[in-house]
XYZ file of C-alpha atoms in Angstrom:
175
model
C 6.063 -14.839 -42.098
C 5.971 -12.115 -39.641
C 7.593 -13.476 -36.342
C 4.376 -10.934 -34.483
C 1.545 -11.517 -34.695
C -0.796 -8.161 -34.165
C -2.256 -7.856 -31.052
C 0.644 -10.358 -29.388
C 2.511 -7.340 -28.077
C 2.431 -6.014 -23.880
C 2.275 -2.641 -23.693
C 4.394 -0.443 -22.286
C 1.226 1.441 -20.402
C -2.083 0.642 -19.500
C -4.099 0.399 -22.945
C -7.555 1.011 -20.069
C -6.489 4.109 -18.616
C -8.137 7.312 -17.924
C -5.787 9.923 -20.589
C -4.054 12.461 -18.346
C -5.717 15.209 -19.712
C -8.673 13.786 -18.840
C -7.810 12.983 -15.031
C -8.936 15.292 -12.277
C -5.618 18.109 -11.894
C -5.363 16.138 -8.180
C -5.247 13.132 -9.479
C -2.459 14.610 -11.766
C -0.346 16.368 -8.960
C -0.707 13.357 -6.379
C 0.841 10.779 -9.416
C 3.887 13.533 -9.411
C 4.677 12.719 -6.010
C 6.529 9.944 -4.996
C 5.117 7.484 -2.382
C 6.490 5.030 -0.221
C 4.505 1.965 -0.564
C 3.367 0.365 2.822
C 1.260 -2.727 3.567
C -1.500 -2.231 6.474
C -2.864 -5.517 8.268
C -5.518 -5.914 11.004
C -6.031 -9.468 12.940
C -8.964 -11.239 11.125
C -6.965 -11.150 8.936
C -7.179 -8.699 6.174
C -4.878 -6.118 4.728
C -4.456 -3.387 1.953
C -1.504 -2.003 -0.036
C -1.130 2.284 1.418
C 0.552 4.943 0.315
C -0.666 8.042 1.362
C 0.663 7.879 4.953
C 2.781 10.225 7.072
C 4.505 9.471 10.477
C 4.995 11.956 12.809
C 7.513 11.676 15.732
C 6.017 12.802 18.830
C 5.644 11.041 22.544
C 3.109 9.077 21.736
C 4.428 8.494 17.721
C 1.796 9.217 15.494
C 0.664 7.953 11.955
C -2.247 8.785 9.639
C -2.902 7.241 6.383
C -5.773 7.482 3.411
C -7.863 4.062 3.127
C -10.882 2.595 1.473
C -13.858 2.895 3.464
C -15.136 -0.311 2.151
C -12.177 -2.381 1.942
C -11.803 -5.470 4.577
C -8.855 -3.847 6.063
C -10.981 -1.084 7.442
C -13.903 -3.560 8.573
C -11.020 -5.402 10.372
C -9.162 -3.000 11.660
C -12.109 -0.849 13.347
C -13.254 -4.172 14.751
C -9.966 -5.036 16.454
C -9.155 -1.227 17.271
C -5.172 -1.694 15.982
C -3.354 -2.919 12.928
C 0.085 -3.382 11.697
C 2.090 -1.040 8.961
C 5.190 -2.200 7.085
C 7.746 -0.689 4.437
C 7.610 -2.759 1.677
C 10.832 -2.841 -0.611
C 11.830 -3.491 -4.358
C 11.124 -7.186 -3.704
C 7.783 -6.986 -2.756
C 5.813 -5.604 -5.997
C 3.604 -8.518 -6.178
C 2.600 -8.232 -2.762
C 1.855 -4.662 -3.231
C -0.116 -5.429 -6.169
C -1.957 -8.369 -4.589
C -2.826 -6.485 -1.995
C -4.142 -3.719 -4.020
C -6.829 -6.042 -5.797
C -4.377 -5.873 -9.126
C -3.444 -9.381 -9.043
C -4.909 -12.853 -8.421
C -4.604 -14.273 -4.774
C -5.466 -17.793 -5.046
C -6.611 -18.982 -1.681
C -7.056 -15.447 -0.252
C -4.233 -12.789 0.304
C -2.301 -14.317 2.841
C -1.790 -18.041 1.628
C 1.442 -16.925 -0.297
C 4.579 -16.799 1.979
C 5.140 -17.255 5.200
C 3.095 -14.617 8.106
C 4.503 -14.252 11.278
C 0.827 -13.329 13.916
C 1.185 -10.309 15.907
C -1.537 -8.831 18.549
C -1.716 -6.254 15.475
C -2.294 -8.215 12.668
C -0.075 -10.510 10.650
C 3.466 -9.417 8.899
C 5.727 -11.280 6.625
C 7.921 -13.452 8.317
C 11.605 -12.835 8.731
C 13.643 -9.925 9.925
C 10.900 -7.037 8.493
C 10.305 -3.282 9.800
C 6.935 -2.964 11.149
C 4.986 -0.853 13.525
C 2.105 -2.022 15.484
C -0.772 0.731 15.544
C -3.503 1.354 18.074
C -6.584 3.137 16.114
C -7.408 6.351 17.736
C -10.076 7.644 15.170
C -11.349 7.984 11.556
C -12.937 10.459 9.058
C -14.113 10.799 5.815
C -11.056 12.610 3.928
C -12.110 13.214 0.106
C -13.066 9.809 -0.946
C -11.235 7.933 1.344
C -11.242 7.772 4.981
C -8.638 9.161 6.810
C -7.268 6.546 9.939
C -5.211 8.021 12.686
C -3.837 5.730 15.153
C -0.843 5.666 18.359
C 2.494 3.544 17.182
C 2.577 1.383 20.110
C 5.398 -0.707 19.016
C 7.963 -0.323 16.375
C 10.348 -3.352 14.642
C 13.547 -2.445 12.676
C 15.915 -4.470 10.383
C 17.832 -3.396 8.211
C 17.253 -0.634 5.982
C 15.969 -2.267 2.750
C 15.382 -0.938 -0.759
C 12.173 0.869 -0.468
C 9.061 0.424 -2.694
C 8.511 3.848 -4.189
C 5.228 4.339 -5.973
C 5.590 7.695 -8.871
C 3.559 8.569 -12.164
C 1.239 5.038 -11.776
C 4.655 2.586 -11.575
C 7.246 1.639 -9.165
C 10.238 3.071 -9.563
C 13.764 2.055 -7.268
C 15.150 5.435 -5.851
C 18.640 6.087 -7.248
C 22.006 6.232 -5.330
């Protein structure tokens, strides 16, 4: 008796996806460069995994990131006019993925875990680095929209294990 049966195995990679040599060369480059992976919320509430971002240092601090024009983050967070951004770390793949529409959220996306409510949109609870955005302005930015806001407010804790997105997986950055 064979102890697998054929077609009981996980793959290793995604069985649907697009073959590299058949992906756009941006799409190529961008999946060679690591990302930090960031969660964006907006009171409403309603939030979506980022991570094209940068944060620029400045007086006022600055930060700019790619979104989807049609996602419920963007509906919320042009209605309210700020939102919240976090580092997410090693711990916090599912939430990424939830977040991202690649996993179930029973009960919508924030009835897992605890949220503590800001006046920029909800972040988990506990001792979390977070920075609460004011929206200054969009534009459309290839096929997403590119959001540039004022950091109005920033939150640290301690520096955790970031969530580093490289090549279509999540990788831990090595010591």
């Amino acid at each position: 008796m064979n102890p697998i049966e054929p077609g009981a195995q996980i793959h290793s990679t995604d069985p649907f996806a697009t073959p590299d040599q058949e992906r756009s060369p941006l799409r190529r480059l961008r999946g060679r460069l690591a990302a930090a992976v960031t969660l964006w919320t907006a009171p409403g509430p309603a939030g979506l995994t980022v991570s094209s971002l940068v944060v620029a240092d400045g007086d006022p601090g600055r930060i700019a990131g790619l979104v989807d024009e049609e996602s419920d983050f963007w509906d919320a967070a042009s209605a309210a006019g700020r939102f919240a951004v976090m580092p997410l770390d090693v711990d916090d793949q599912q939430l990424a993925d939830r977040f991202a529409g690649l996993m179930p959220a029973p009960g919508g996306l924030f009835a897992q875990g605890a949220w503590d409510q800001t006046d920029y949109g909800p972040v988990p609870a506990g001792a979390r680095t977070w920075a609460g955005c004011r929206l200054d302005g969009s534009l459309p930015y290839g096929w997403s929209l590119l959001v540039e806001a004022t950091v109005e407010t920033v939150q640290m804790d301690a520096a955790p294990d970031p969530l580093v997105h490289f090549r279509g997986r999540y990788r831990r950055l090595a010591d």
